[in-house]
XYZ file of C-alpha atoms in Angstrom:
351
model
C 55.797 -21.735 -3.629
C 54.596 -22.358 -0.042
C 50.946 -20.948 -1.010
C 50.818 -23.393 -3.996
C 51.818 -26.669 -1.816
C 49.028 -25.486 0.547
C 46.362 -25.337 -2.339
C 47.576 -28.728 -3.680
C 46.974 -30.251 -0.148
C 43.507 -28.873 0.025
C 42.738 -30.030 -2.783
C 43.884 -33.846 -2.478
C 42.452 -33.938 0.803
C 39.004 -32.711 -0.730
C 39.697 -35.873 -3.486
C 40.138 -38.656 -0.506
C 36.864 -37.159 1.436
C 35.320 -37.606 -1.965
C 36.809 -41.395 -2.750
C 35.602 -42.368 0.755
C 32.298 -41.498 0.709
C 31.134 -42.267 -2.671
C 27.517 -41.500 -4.510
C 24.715 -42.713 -2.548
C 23.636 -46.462 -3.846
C 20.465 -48.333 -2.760
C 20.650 -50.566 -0.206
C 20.697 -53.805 -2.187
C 17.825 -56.025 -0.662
C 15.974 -52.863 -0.119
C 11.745 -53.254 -1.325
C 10.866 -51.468 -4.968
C 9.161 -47.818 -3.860
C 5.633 -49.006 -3.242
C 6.471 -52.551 -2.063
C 4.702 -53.702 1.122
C 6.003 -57.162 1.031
C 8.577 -58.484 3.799
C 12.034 -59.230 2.636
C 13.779 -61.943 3.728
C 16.183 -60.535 7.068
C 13.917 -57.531 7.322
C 12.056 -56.406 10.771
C 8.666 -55.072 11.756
C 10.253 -51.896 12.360
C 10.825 -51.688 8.679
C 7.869 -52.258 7.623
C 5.098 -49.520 6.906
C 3.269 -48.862 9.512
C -0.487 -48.928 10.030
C -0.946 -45.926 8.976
C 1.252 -45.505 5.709
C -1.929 -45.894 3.450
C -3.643 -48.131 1.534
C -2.593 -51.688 1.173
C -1.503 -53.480 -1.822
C -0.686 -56.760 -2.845
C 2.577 -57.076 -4.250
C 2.925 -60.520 -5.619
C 0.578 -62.810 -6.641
C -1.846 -64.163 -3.939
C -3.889 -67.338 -4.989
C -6.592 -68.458 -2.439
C -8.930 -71.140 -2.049
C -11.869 -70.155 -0.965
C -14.721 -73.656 0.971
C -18.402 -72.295 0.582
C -21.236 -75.385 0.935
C -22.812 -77.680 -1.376
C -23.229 -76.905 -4.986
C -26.905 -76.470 -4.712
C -26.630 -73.603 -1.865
C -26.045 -69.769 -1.116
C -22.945 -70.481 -0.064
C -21.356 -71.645 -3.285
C -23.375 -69.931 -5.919
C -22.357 -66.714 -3.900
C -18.712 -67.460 -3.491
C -18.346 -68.524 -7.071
C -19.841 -64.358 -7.639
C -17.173 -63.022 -5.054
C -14.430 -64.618 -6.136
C -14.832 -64.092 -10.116
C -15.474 -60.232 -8.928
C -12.688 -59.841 -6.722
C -10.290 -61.692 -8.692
C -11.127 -59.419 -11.842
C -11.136 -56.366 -9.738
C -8.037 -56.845 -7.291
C -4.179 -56.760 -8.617
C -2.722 -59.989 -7.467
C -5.603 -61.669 -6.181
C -7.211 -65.388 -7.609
C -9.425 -66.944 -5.656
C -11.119 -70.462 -6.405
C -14.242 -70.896 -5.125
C -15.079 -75.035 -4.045
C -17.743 -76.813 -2.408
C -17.524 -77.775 1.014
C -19.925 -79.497 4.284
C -20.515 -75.158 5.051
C -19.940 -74.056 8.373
C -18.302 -77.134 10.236
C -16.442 -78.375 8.114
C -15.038 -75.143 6.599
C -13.862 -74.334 9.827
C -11.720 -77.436 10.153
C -10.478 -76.741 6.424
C -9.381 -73.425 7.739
C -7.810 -74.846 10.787
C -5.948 -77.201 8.832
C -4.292 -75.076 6.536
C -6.412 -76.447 3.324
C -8.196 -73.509 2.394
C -7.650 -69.765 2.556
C -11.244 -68.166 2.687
C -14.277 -69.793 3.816
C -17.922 -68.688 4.320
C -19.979 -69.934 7.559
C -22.380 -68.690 10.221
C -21.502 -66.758 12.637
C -22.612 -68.782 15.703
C -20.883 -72.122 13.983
C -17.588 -69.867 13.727
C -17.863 -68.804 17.743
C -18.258 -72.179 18.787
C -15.003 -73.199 16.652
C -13.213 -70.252 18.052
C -14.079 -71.566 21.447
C -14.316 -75.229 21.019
C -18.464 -75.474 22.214
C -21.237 -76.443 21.112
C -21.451 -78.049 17.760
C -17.481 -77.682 17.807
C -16.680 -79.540 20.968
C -15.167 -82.845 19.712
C -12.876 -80.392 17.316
C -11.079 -78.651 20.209
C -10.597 -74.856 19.896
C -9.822 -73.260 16.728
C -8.064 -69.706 18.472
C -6.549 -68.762 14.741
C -9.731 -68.046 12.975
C -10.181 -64.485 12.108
C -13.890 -62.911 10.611
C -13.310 -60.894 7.836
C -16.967 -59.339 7.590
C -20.581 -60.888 8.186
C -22.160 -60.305 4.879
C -26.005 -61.520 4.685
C -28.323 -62.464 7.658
C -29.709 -66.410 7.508
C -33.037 -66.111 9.112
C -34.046 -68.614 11.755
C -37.378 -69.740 9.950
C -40.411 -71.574 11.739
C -43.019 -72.466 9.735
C -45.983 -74.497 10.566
C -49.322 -75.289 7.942
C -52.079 -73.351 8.895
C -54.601 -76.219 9.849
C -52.047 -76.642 12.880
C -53.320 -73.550 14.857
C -49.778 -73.075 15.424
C -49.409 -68.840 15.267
C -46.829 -68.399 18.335
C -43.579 -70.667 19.708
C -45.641 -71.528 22.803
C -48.252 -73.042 20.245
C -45.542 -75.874 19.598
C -46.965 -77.645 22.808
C -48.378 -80.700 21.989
C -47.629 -80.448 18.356
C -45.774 -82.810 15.843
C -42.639 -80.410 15.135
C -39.122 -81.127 12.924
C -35.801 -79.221 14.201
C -33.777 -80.063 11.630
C -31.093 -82.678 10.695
C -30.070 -84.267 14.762
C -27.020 -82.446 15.309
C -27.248 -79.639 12.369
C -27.073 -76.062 12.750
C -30.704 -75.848 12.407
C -31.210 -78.285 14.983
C -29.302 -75.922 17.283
C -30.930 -73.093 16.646
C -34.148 -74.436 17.021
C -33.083 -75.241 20.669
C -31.839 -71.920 21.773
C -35.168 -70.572 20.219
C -36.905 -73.119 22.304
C -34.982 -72.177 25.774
C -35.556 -68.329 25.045
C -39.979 -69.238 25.147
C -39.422 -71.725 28.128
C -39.747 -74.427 25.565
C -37.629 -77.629 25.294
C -38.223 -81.277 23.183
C -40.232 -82.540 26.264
C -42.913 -80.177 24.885
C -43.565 -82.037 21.669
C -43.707 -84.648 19.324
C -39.562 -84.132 17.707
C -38.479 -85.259 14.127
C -35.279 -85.043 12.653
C -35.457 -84.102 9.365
C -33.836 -82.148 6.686
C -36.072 -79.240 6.023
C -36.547 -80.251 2.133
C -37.630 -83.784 4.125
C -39.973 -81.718 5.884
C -41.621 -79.871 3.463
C -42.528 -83.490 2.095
C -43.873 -84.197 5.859
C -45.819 -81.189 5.909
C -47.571 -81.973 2.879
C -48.164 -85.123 3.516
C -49.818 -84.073 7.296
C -47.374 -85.974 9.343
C -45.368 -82.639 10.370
C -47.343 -79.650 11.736
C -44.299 -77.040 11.711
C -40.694 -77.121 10.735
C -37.568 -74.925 11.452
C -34.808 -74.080 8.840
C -31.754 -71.774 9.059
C -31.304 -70.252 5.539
C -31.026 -67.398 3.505
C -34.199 -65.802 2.180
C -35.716 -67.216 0.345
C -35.665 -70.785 1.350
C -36.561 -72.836 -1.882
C -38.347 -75.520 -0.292
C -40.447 -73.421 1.629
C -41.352 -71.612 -1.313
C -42.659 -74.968 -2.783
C -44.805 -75.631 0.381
C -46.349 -72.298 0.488
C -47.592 -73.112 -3.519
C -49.004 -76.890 -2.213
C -50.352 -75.614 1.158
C -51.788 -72.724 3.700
C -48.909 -71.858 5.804
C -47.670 -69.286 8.400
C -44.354 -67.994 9.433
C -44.420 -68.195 13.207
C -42.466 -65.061 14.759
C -39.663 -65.116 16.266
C -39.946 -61.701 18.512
C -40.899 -60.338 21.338
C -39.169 -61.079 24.688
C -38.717 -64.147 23.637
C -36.028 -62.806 20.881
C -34.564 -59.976 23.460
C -33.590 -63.096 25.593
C -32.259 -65.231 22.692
C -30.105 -62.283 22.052
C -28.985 -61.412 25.588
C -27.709 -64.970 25.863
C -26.641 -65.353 22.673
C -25.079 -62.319 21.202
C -24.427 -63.600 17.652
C -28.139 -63.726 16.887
C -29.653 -60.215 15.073
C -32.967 -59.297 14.606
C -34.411 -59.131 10.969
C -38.101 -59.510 8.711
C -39.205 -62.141 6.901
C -41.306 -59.868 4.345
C -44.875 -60.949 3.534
C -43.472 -61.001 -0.277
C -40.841 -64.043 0.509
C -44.075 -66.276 0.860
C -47.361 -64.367 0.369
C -48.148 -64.632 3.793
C -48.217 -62.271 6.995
C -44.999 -60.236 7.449
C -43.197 -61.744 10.891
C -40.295 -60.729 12.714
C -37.667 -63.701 13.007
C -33.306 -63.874 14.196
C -31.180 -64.824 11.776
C -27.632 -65.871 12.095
C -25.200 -64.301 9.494
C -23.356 -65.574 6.875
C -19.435 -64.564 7.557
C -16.531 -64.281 5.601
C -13.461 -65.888 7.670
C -9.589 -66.556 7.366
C -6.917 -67.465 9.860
C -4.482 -64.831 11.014
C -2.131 -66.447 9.211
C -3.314 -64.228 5.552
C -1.510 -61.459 4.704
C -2.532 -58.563 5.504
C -2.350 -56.311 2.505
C -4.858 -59.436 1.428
C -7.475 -59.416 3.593
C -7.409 -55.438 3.359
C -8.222 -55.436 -0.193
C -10.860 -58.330 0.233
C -12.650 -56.690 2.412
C -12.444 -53.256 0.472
C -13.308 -54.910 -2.897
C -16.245 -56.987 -1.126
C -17.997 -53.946 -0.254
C -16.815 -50.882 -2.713
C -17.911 -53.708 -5.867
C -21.181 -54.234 -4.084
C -22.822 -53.114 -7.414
C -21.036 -55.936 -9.489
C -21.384 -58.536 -6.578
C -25.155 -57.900 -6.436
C -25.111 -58.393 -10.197
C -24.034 -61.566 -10.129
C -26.632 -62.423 -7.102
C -29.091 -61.710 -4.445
C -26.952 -62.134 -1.730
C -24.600 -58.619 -2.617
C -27.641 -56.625 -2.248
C -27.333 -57.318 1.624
C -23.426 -56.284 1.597
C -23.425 -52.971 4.383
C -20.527 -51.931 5.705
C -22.063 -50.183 8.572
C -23.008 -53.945 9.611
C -20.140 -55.895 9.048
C -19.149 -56.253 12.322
C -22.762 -57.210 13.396
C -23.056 -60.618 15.625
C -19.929 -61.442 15.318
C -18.234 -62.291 18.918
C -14.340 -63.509 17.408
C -11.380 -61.338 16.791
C -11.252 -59.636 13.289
C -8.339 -60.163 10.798
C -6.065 -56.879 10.740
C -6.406 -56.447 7.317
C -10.292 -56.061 7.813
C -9.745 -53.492 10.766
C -7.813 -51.159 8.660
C -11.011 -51.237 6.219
C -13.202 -50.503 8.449
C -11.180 -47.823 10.535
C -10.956 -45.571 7.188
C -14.377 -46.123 6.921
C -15.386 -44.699 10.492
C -16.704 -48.028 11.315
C -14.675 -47.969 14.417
C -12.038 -45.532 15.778
């Protein structure tokens, strides 16, 4: 009798260890397996850490992305990546819209009234720091580059008949800079202060560089600069109505344009773009920003998609052929976006 009330108490005290403990349940504002999005009351600590593998998007992500004006790279080349990223990447739209480029993307940004914008590199710097051509706009600190994508040569270009075949031959000369206050225009002056150059050394006109291609052939302009993808349209019209030559942009002259100004790279203008001489030029690049306010797992997947659909991009225009991961980071003097680091940490970009 005593050994059988002994078993029976085993046994019911095996029952309440059972009753209090239960079978495990999921935690019930725990994330889906696979699930990288914060929950609401959930810490960094919980969250995957940099190293838990690729990113994904987890719900949908709809971005609006400011390029330039509907005639320009800028546009016609956002309109490609944002068809071919929102086709390629789960979760992902992005509307591509027309814009004032650099400047004025940067304020969009900074305002919260777009997601994605494309600009140079120098104009996003000066934003960054509040200088320059961004002065009267204050400092912009929450801008994050994503990836410079395609250079935008510095372009000097002066008819034949001038005699104009160096920057120091500007001396004397009748010469346009570009639209007063324009990126252009600001370009042309650091070019200018590189050679030991400034506007006290000739004849200045402000003009867009369309407007000066109309000068030029008309003989009131000896030589013009333009900031622009290759090739520049308008130039391509002079070259057909006139002798021209592209004036380099090398030398020493370059080395200390660069020293001073690190967001300037060295490229070619190839003898193909016009059908004249081959000459060595900087170009500013083209680079895709956010804020640091975009998601991570967002900007991860646009910057993997931008370069791993390079074939598709390029497709659709020029401007993909230039995509290179190896030079993504090139001229570019802000902080990078997270999302973009991881991307280019798998890809040995960095360490």
């Amino acid at each position: 009798m005593k050994k059988l009330l002994a078993l029976l108490l085993a046994l019911s005290m095996v029952f309440a260890a059972f009753a209090c403990t239960g079978s495990p349940q999921p935690a019930a504002d725990a994330p889906a397996a696979g699930n990288t999005e914060t929950q609401p009351g959930s810490t960094e600590a919980e969250q995957p850490s940099a190293d838990a593998g690729e990113l994904t998007i987890d719900s949908l992500a709809r971005l609006i992305m400011v390029t330039g004006g509907d005639s320009g790279t800028y546009y016609a080349f956002g309109g490609v990546i944002a068809n071919v990223l929102g086709s390629t990447v789960e979760n992902l739209e992005i509307t591509a819209v027309t814009s004032g480029a650099s400047a004025a993307n940067c304020r969009s940004l900074n305002n919260g009234e777009a997601d994605l914008a494309i600009m140079q590199n120098d104009v996003l710097g000066y934003a960054v720091t509040g200088t320059e051509t961004m002065a009267e706009d204050g400092a912009m600190p929450k801008l994050r580059a994503i990836a410079s994508m395609y250079p935008e040569a510095v372009q000097l270009v002066a008819l034949a008949s001038s005699g104009i075949n160096t920057v120091e031959d500007l001396k004397g000369k009748r010469v346009c800079v570009g639209d007063q206050g324009s990126g252009s225009e600001t370009n042309a002056k650091q070019v200018l202060e590189a050679y030991g150059l400034s506007y006290d050394d000739f004849e200045v006109q402000y003009l867009s560089f369309s407007e000066a291609s109309t000068a030029m052939q008309n003989g009131t302009v000896d030589a013009a600069f333009a900031t622009s993808a290759l090739p520049n349209s308008a130039i391509q019209e002079l070259s057909k109505l006139k002798d021209i030559v592209v004036v380099p942009i090398d030398g020493e002259g370059a080395d200390k344009l660069i020293e001073k100004y690190p967001f300037y790279a060295k490229t070619i203008i190839p003898a193909d773009t016009y059908g004249v001489a081959e000459a060595g030029t900087v170009a500013m690049l083209a680079t895709l920003v956010c804020t640091e306010d975009l998601d991570e797992a967002v900007v991860y997947q646009i910057t993997k998609n931008l370069f791993e659909q390079k074939a598709a991009l390029s497709a659709g225009h020029a401007r993909g052929n230039d995509l290179d991961v190896t030079r993504a980071m090139q001229g570019v003097t802000v902080e990078f976006h997270p999302g973009a680091l991881r991307y280019f940490r798998e890809q040995g970009i960095i360490d």
